[in-house]
Short mmCIF file of C-alpha atoms in Angstrom, two decimals:
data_model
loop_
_atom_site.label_atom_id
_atom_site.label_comp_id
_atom_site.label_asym_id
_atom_site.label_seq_id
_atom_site.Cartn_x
_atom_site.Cartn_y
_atom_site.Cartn_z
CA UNK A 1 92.47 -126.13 -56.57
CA UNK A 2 91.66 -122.61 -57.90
CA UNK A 3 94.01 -119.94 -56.63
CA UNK A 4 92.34 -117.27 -54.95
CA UNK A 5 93.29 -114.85 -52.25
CA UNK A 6 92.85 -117.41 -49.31
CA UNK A 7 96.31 -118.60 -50.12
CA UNK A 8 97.84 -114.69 -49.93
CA UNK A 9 96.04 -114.04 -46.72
CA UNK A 10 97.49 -117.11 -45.01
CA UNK A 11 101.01 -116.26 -46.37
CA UNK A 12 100.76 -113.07 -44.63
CA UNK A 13 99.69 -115.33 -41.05
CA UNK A 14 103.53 -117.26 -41.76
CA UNK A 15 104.89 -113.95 -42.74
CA UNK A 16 104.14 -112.32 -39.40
CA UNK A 17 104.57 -115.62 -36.94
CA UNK A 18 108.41 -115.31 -38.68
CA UNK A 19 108.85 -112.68 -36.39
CA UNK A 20 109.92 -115.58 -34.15
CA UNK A 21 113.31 -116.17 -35.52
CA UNK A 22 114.11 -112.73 -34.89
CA UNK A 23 113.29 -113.16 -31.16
CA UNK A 24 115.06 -116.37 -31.35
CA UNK A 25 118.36 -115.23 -32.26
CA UNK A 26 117.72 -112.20 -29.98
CA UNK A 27 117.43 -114.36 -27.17
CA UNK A 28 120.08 -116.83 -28.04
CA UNK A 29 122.47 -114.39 -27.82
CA UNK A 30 121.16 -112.89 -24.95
CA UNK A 31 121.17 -116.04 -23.56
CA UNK A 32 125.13 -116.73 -24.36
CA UNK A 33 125.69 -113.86 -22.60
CA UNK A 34 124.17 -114.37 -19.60
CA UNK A 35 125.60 -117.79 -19.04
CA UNK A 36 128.58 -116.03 -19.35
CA UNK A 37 127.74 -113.78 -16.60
CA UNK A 38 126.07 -116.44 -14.60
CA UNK A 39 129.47 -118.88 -14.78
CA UNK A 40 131.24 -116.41 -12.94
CA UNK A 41 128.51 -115.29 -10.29
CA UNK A 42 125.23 -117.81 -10.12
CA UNK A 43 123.44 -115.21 -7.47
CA UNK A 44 122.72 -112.60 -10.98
CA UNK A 45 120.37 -115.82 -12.46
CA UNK A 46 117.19 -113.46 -11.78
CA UNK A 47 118.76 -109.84 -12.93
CA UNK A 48 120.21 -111.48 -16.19
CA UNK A 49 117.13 -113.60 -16.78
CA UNK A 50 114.38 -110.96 -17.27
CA UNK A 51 117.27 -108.81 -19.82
CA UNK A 52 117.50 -112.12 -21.55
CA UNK A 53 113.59 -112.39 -22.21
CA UNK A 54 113.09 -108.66 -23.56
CA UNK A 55 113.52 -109.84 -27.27
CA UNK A 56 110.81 -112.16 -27.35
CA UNK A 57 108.01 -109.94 -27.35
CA UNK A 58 108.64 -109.75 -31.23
CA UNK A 59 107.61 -113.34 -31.67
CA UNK A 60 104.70 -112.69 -29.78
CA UNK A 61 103.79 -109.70 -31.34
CA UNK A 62 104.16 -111.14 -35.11
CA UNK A 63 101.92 -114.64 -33.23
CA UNK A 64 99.47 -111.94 -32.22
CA UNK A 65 99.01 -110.32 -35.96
CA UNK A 66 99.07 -114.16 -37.25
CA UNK A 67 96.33 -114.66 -34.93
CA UNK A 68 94.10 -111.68 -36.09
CA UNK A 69 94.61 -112.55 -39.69
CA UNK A 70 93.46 -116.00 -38.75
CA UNK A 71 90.65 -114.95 -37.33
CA UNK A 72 89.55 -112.27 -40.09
CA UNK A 73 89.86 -115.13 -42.42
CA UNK A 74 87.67 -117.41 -40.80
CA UNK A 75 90.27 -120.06 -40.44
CA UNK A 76 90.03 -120.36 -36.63
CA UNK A 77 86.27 -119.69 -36.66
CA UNK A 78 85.36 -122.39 -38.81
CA UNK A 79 85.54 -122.72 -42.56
CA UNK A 80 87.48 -120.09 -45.12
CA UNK A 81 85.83 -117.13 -46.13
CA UNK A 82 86.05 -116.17 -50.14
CA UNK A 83 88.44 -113.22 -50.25
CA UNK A 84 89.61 -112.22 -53.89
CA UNK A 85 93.44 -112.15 -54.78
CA UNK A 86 93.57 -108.09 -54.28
CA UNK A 87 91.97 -108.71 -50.51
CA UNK A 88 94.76 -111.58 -49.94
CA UNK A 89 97.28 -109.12 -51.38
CA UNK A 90 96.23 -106.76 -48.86
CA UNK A 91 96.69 -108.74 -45.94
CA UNK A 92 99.92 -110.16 -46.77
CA UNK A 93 101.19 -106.88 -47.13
CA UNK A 94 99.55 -105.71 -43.91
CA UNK A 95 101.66 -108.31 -42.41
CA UNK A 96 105.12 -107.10 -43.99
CA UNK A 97 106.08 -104.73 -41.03
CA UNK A 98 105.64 -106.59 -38.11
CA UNK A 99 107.07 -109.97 -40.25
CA UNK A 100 110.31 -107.95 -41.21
CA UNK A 101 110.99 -105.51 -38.66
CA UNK A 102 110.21 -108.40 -36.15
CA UNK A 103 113.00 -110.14 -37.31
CA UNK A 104 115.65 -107.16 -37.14
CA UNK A 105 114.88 -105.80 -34.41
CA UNK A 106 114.68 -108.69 -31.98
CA UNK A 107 118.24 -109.60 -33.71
CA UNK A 108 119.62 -105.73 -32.70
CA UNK A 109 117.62 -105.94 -29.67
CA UNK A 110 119.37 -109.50 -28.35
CA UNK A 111 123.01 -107.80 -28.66
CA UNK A 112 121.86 -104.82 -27.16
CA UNK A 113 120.37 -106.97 -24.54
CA UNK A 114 124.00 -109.22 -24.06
CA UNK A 115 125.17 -105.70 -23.39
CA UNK A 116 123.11 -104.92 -20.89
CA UNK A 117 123.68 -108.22 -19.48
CA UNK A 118 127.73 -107.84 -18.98
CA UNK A 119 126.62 -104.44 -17.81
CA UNK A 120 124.87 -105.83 -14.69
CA UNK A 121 127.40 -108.32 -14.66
CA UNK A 122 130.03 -105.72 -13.52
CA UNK A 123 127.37 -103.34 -11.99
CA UNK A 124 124.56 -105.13 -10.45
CA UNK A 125 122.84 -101.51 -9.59
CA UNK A 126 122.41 -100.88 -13.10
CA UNK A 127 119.93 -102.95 -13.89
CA UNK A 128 117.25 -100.42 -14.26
CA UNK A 129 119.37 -98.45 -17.00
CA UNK A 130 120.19 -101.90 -19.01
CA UNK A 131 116.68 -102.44 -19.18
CA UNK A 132 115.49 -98.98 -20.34
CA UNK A 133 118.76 -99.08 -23.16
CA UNK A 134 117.47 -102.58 -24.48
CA UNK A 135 113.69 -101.71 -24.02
CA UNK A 136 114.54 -98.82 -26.67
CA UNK A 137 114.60 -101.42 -29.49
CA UNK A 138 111.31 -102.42 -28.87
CA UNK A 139 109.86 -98.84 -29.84
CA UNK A 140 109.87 -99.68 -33.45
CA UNK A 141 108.82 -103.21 -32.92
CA UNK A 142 105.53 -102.12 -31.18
CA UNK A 143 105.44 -99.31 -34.28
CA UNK A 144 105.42 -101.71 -36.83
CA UNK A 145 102.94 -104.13 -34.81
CA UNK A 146 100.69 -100.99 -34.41
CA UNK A 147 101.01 -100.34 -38.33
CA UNK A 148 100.15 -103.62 -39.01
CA UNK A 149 97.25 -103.95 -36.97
CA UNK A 150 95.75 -100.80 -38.47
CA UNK A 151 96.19 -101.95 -41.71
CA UNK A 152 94.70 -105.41 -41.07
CA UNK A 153 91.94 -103.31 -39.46
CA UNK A 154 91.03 -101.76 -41.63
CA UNK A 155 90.67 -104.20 -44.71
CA UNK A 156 87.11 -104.86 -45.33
CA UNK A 157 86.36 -108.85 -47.01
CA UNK B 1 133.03 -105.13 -38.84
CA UNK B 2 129.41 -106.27 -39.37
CA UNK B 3 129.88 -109.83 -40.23
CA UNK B 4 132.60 -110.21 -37.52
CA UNK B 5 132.20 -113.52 -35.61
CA UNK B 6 130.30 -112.88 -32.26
CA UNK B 7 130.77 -114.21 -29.00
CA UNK B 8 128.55 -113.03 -26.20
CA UNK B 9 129.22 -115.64 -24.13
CA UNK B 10 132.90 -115.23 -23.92
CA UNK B 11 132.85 -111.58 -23.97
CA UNK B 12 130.34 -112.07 -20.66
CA UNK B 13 132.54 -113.81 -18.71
CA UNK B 14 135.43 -111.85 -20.21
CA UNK B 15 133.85 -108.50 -18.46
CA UNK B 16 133.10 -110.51 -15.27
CA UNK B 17 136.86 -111.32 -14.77
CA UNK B 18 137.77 -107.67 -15.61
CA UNK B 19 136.39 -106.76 -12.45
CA UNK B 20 139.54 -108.72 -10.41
CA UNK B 21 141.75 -106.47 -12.76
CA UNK B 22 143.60 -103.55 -10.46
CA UNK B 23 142.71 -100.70 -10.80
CA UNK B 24 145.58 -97.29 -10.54
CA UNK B 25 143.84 -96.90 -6.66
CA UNK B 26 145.08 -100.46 -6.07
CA UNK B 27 148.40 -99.51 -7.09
CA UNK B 28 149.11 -96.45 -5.58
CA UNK B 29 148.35 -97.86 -2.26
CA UNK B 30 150.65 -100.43 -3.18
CA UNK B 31 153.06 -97.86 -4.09
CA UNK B 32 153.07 -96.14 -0.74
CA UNK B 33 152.79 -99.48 1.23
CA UNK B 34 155.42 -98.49 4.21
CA UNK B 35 156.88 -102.56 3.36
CA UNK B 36 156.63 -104.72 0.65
CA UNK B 37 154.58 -106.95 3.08
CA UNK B 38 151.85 -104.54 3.07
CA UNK B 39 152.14 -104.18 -0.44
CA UNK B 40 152.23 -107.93 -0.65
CA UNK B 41 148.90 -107.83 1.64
CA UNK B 42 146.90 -105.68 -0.34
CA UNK B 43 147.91 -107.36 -3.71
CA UNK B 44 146.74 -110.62 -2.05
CA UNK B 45 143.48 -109.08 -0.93
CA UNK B 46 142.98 -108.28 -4.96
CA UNK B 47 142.80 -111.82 -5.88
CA UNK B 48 146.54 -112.72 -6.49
CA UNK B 49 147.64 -115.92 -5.20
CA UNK B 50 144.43 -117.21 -4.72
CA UNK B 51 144.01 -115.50 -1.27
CA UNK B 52 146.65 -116.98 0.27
CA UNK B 53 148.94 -114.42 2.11
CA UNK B 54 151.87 -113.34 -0.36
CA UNK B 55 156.02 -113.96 0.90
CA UNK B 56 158.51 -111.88 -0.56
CA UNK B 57 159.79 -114.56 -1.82
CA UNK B 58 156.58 -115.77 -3.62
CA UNK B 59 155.51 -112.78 -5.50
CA UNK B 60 156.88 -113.67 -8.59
CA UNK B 61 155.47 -117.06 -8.83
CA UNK B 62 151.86 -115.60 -8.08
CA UNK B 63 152.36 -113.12 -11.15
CA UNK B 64 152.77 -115.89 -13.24
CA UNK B 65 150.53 -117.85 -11.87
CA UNK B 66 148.25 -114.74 -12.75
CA UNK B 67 149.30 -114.58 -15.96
CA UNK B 68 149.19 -117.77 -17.05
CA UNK B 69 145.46 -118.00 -15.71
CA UNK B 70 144.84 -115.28 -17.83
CA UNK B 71 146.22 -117.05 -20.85
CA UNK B 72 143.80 -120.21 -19.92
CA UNK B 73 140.77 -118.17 -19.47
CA UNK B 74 140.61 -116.58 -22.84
CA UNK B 75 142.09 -119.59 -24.61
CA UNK B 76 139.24 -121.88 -23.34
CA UNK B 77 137.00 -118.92 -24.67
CA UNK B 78 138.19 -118.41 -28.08
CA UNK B 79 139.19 -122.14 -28.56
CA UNK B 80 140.22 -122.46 -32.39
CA UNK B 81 141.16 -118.84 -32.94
CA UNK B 82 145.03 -117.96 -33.12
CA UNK B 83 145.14 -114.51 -32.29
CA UNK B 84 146.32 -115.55 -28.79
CA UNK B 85 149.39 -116.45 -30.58
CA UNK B 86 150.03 -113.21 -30.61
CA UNK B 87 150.56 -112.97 -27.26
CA UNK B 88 152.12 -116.27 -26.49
CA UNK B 89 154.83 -116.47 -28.98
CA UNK B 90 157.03 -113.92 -27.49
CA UNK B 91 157.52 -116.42 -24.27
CA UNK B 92 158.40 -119.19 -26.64
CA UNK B 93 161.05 -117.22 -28.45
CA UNK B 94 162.29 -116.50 -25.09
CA UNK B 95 162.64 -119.53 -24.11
CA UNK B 96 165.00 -120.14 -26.97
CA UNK B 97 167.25 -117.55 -26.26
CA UNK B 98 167.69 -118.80 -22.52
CA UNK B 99 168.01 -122.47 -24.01
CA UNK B 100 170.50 -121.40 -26.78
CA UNK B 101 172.30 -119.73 -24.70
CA UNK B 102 172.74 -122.61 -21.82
CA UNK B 103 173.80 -124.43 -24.61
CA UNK B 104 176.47 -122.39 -25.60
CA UNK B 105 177.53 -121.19 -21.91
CA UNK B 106 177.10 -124.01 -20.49
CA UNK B 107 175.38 -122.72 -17.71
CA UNK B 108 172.07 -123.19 -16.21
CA UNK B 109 169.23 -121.35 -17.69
CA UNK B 110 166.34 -123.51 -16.03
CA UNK B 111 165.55 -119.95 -14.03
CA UNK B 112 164.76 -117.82 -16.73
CA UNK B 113 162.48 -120.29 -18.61
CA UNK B 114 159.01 -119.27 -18.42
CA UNK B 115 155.27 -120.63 -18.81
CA UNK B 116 152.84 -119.44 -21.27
CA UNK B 117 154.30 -120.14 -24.49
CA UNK B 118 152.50 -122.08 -27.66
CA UNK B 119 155.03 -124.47 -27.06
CA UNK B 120 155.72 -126.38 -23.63
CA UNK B 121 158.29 -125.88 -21.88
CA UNK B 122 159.15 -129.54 -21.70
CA UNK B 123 158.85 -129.69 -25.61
CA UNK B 124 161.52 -127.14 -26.62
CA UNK B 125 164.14 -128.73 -23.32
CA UNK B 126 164.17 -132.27 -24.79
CA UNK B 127 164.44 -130.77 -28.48
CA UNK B 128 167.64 -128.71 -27.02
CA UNK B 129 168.68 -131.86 -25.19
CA UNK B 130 168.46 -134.37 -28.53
CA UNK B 131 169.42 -131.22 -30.78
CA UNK B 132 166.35 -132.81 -32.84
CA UNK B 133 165.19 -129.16 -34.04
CA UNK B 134 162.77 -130.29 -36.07
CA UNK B 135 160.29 -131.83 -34.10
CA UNK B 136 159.96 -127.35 -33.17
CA UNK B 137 157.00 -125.52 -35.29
CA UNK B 138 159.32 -124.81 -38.17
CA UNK B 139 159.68 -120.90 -38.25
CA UNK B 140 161.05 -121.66 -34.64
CA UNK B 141 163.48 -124.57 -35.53
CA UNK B 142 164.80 -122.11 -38.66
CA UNK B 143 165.39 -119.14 -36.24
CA UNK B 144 167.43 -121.60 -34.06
CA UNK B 145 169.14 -123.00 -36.67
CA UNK B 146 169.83 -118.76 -37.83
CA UNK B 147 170.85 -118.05 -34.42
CA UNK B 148 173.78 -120.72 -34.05
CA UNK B 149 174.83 -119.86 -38.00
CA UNK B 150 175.25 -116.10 -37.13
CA UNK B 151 176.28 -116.73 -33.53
CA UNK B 152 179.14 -119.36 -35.24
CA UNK B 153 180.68 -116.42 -36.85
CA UNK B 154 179.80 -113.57 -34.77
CA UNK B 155 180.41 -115.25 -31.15
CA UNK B 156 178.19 -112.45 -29.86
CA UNK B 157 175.57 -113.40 -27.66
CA UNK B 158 173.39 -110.44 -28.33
CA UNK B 159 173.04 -111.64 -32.12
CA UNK B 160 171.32 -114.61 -30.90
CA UNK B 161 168.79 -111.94 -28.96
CA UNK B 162 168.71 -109.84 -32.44
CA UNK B 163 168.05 -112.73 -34.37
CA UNK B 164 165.54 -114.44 -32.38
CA UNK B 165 163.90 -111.21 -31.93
CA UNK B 166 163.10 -110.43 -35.60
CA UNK B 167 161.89 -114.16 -36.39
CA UNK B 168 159.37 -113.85 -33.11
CA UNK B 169 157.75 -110.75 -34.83
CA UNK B 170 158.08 -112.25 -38.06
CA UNK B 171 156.19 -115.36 -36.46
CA UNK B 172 153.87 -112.60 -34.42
CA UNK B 173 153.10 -110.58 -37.72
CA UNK B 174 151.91 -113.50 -39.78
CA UNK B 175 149.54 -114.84 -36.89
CA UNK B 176 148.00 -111.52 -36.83
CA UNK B 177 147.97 -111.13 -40.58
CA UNK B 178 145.88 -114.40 -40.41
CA UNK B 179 143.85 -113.87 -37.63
CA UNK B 180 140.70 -111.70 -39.58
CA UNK B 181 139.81 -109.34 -36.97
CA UNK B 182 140.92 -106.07 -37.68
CA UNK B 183 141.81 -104.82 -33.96
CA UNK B 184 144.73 -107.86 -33.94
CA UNK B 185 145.79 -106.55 -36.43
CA UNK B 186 146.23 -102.84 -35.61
CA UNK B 187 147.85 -103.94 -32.13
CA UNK B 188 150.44 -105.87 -33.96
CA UNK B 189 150.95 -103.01 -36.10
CA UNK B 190 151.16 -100.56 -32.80
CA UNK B 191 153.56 -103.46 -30.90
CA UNK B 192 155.92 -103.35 -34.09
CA UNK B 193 155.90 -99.26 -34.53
CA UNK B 194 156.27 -99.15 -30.31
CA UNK B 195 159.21 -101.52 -30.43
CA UNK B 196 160.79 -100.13 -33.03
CA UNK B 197 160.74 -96.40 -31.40
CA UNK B 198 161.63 -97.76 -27.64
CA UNK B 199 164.77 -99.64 -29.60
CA UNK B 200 165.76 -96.70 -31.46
CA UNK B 201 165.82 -94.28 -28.21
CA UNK B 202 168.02 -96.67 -26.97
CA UNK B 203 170.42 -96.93 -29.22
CA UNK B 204 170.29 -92.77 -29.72
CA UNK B 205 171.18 -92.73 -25.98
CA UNK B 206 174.07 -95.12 -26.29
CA UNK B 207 175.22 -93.18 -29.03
CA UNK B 208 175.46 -96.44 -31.02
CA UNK B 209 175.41 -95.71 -35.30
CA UNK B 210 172.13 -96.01 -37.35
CA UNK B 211 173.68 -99.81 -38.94
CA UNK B 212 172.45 -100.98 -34.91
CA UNK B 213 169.17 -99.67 -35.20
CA UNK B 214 168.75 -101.22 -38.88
CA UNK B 215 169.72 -104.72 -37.75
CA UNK B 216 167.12 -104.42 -34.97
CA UNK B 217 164.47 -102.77 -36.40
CA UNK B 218 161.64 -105.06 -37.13
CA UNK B 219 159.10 -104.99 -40.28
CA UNK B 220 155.13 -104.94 -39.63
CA UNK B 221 154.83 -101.39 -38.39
CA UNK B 222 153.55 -98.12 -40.36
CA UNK B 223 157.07 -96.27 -39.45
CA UNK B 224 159.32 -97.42 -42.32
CA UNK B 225 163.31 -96.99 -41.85
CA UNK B 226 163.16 -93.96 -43.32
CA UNK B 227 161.66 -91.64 -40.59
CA UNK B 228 164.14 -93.60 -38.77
CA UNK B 229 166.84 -92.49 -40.49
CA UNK B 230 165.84 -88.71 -40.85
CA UNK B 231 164.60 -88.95 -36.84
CA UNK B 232 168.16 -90.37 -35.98
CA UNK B 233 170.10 -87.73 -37.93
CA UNK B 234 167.75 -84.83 -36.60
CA UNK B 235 168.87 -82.55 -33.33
CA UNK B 236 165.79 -83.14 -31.98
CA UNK B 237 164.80 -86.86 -32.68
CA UNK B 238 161.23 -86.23 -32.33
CA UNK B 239 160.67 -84.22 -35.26
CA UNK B 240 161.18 -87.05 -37.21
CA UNK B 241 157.65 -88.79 -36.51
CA UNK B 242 155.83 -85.49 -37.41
CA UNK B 243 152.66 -86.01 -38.94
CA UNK B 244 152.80 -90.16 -38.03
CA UNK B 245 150.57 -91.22 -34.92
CA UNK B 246 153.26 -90.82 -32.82
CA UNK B 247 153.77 -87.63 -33.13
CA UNK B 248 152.86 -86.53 -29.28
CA UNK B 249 154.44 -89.29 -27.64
CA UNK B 250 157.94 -89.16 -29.25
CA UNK B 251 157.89 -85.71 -27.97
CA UNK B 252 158.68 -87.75 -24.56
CA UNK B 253 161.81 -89.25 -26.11
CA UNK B 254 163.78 -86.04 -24.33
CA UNK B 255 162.34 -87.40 -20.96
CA UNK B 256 165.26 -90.80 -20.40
CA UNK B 257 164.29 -93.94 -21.56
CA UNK B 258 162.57 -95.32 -18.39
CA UNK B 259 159.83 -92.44 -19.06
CA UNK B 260 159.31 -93.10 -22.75
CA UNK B 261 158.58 -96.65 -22.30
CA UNK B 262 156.27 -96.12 -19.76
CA UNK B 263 154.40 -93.64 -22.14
CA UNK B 264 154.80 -96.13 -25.02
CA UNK B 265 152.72 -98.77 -22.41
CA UNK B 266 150.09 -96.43 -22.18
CA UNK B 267 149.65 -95.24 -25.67
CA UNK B 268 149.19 -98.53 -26.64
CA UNK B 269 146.86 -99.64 -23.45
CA UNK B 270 145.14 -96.30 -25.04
CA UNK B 271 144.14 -98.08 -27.78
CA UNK B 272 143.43 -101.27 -26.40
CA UNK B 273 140.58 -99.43 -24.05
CA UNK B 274 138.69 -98.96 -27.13
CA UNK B 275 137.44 -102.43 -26.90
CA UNK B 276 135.76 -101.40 -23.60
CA UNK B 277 133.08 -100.42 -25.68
CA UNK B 278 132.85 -103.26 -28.30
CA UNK B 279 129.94 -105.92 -26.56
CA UNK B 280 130.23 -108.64 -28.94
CA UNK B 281 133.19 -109.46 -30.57
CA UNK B 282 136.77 -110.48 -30.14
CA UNK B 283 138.24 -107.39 -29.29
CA UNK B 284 137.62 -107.53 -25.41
CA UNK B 285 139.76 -110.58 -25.17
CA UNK B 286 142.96 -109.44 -26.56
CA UNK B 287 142.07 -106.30 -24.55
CA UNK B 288 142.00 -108.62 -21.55
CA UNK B 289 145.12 -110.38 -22.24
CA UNK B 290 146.94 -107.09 -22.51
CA UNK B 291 145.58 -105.72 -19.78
CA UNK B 292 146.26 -108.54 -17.66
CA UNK B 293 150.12 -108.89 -19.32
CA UNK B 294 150.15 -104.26 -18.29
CA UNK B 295 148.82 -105.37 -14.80
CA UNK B 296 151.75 -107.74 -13.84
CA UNK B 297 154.60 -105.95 -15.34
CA UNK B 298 153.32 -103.15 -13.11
CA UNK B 299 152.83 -104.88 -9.91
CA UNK B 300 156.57 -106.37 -10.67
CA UNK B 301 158.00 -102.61 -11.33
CA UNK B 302 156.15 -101.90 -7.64
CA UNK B 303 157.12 -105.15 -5.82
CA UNK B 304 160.93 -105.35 -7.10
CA UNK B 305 160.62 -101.21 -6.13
CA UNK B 306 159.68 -101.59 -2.81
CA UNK B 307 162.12 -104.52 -1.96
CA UNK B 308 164.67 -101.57 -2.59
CA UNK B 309 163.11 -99.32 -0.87
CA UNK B 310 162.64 -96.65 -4.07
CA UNK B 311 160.60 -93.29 -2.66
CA UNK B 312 156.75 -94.05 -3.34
CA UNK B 313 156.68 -91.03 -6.03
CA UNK B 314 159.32 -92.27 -7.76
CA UNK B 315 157.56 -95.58 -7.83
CA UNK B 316 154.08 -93.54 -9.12
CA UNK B 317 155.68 -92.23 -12.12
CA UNK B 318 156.55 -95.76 -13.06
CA UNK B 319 153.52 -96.81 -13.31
CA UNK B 320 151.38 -98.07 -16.25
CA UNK B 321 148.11 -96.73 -17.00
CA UNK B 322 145.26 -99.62 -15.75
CA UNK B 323 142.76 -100.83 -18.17
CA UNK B 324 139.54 -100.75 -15.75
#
C-alpha cells in the first residue's frame, strides 16, 4: 500500500476521539466522589449526578471533530478521497488541540468537579456555584474545539 | 504534591461526616448549660451516643465510642496507608504504662486501659499476663523491656512514663517519616515541637533543673535542645523561640500552664484547617482524625467542668478552637 495522506488524516480522527480518556478519568473521579457523598446521604443522587457528567463533554467534543474529519475525508460518505501527505498533515494537526487539551482538561475538570461534589455534599444550596466553578474548565475545552474546527474548516482537498 | 495519591471518594465521605463535627456554637451552649444534663442533652442531640439520651454516668463511654468510630471511618477509607498510626500509637503506649504499672503495683489498672490502639487491647493483657513480650510489635516489646531495666534501678514510676514516652514518639516519628505525604509529616513535626514546649513550661513552673527537661524532651521537632537551653536560662522564657514558628504563641507561656496548652491545641488545629481546602488527597483525613481527637478532649474539659459546677466563662476560655 502506497503511503499517502489518507493515513495522516485518519490519525488526526483517533487523535481527537482520544479526547475520551480525558473525560474518562474526569468522570471517574467525579464519580468516586460522589459515591462518597451519596454513601452518606442517598437523597443528593440527582445534585451529584449532573456535577459528575460535566467532564464528558470533552469526549464528545473530540467524537464531534473525529466525525467532521471523517466526513471531509469521505470515509463515512463512501470511498476515500486522494488527499496528498501535506493535506493529511494538515488535518492531523487541526486535530492536535481538541485531542490534547481534551485530555487535560476533562482530567482538571473531574477534580474540580469531585470538589464541587463534597461541596454540595455539605451545602446542598450550593449547587448552582459548584456548577459555574467546574463549568469554568470547559472554557478552554470549547476554545480548543472551536480552533480546531476552524482549522479543519478551512483546509481545502 | 502533584503526583500525590488521590482519593475522592474517601475525601467525599470524609467532608460528609465533618458536618456531625461540633462546632464552638455547640459548645458554648454546652458551656452555659445550667446542668450537665442539659449539656448532656444537647451533646446527644449532636450525634453522640447514637441519639440515645446521655447519663452522667455515660458520657465518657460515648466519647470513646465517638472516637473510636472516628478511628474506623478513616481506617476503612485509607485501608493500607499507615499514617493513622500516627494517631493510634499513643493509646497503645498507654496502655503499657497502665499494664506495667499493674504489674509492678499490683493493683488494678483494667480502668485506665483504653480502645483505639494498633494493638488490641486483649493482645498486649495476655502478653503482660504470660510476660511473653515478644509476641508485641518489637519497638513496643523493647520499650517494655527499657521500662522495667530503668524502673529496676530507678524504682520511680514516672521513668516508666519518661521512657515509654520517648519510644511512642520514636515509634510515631518513623511512621510519619514513612508515610510519603508531606502534611503527616509536618504534624508530627508540630506534635513533637508542641510537646516539647508544653513539657518544658512545666518543668519551668515547677522550678525543676534543665537535666528534667533533657530526659523528656523528645527528638523529631525543628526546636533543637539548644533554644531550650538558652529559653530555660532566659528571664523571660519566651525570647528564646524568637525567630522559630513559635514565636507568638510562647509569648503565652507567662499566661499558667492551663492557658498555654490550650493555645498550643489551637496552633496546631491552625494548621490542620489548611486541609479544609485540599479536595483530593490525604490531608482531610488526618485533619478529621484530629479534629475529631480536639472535639472530645473538649467536650470532656466541658462535661468533667460542669459536673463541678466551674462558672461557664471559666469553662469558655478552656476551650479548643473547632475545626468546622
Amino acid at each position: 500500500m502506497e503511503f499517502n495522506g489518507q493515513v495522516f488524516a485518519l490519525m488526526g480522527a483517533a487523535m481527537a476521539a482520544l479526547a475520551g480518556i480525558g473525560s474518562a478519568i474526569g468522570i471517574g473521579i467525579a464519580g468516586q466522589a460522589a459515591s462518597g457523598v451519596v454513601s452518606e446521604d442517598p437523597n443528593k443522587f440527582g445534585q451529584v449526578l449532573v456535577l459528575q457528567a460535566l467532564p464528558g463533554t470533552q469526549g464528545i467534543y473530540g467524537l464531534l471533530i473525529a466525525f467532521i474529519i471523517l466526513l471531509k475525508v469521505g470515509l463515512l460518505g463512501g470511498g476515500l478521497v486522494d488527499i496528498s501527505v501535506s493535506q493529511g498533515a494538515y488535518i492531523l494537526a487541526a486535530s492536535l488541540p481538541i485531542g490534547l487539551v481534551g485530555i487535560f482538561s476533562a482530567v482538571a475538570q473531574g477534580k474540580a468537579a469531585a470538589a464541587a461534589i463534597m461541596l454540595v455534599g455539605k451545602k446542598p444550596s450550593e449547587l448552582a456555584k459548584g456548577m459555574i466553578f467546574t463549568a469554568m474548565v470547559e472554557t478552554y475545552a470549547v476554545l480548543a474545539l472551536l480552533i480546531s474546527f476552524l482549522m479543519i474548516n478551512s483546509i481545502v482537498l | 504534591m502533584a503526583n500525590d495519591q488521590i482519593y475522592p471518594y474517601a475525601v467525599a465521605r470524609i467532608r460528609m461526616l465533618e458536618r456531625s463535627l461540633l462546632t464552638e456554637k455547640n459548645y458554648i451552649q454546652m458551656a452555659e448549660a445550667k446542668t450537665t444534663e442539659e449539656a448532656l442533652k444537647i451533646l446527644s442531640e449532636a450525634g453522640y451516643g447514637n441519639g440515645n439520651s446521655l447519663g452522667v454516668k455515660e458520657y465518657e463511654e460515648a466519647l470513646a465510642a465517638q472516637l473510636a468510630k472516628a478511628y474506623a471511618d478513616v481506617a476503612e477509607l485509607v485501608s493500607g496507608q499507615r499514617f493513622m498510626d500516627v494517631f493510634l500509637l499513643k493509646n497503645d503506649y498507654h496502655n503499657l504504662k497502665v499494664l506495667i504499672k499493674q504489674d509492678i503495683s499490683g493493683v488494678d489498672g483494667s480502668n485506665y486501659l483504653v480502645g483505639g490502639g494498633t494493638v488490641s487491647v486483649e493482645v498486649l493483657k495476655s502478653a503482660f499476663q504470660m510476660k511473653a513480650y515478644d509476641t508485641l510489635p518489637a519497638n513496643m516489646a523493647e520499650a517494655v523491656a527499657e521500662a522495667y531495666s530503668v524502673y529496676g534501678k530507678t524504682l520511680s514510676g514516672q521513668m516508666i512514663d519518661i521512657v515509654l514516652d520517648k519510644a511512642a514518639f520514636k515509634d510515631m516519628n518513623a511512621t510519619a517519616d514513612g508515610s510519603d505525604n508531606n502534611f503527616v509529616k509536618r504534624y508530627m513535626q508540630y506534635v513533637c515541637d508542641l510537646t516539647n514546649l508544653k513539657s518544658f513550661l512545666r518543668i519551668k513552673n515547677m522550678k525543676k533543673t534543665f537535666e528534667m527537661f533533657t530526659l523528656v524532651f523528645v527528638e523529631g521537632g525543628t526546636l533543637g535542645l539548644d533554644s531550650f537551653k538558652t529559653a530555660f536560662n532566659a528571664e523571660n522564657p519566651a525570647s528564646g523561640f524568637k525567630g522559630t514558628y513559635y514565636e507568638a504563641l510562647c509569648e503565652n507561656m507567662t499566661k499558667g500552664f492551663t492557658a498555654f496548652e490550650k493555645q498550643c491545641d489551637d496552633y496546631l488545629m491552625l494548621f490542620v484547617k489548611d486541609a479544609k481546602y485540599v479536595s483530593l488527597t490525604l490531608e482531610p483525613m488526618v485533619a478529621y482524625i484530629y479534629a475529631r481527637e480536639t472535639e472530645v478532649k473538649t467536650v470532656r474539659i466541658i462535661l468533667n467542668s460542669k459536673v463541678n459546677n466551674i462558672d461557664p466563662d471559666v469553662i469558655k476560655e478552656r476551650l479548643r478552637d473547632a475545626y468546622v
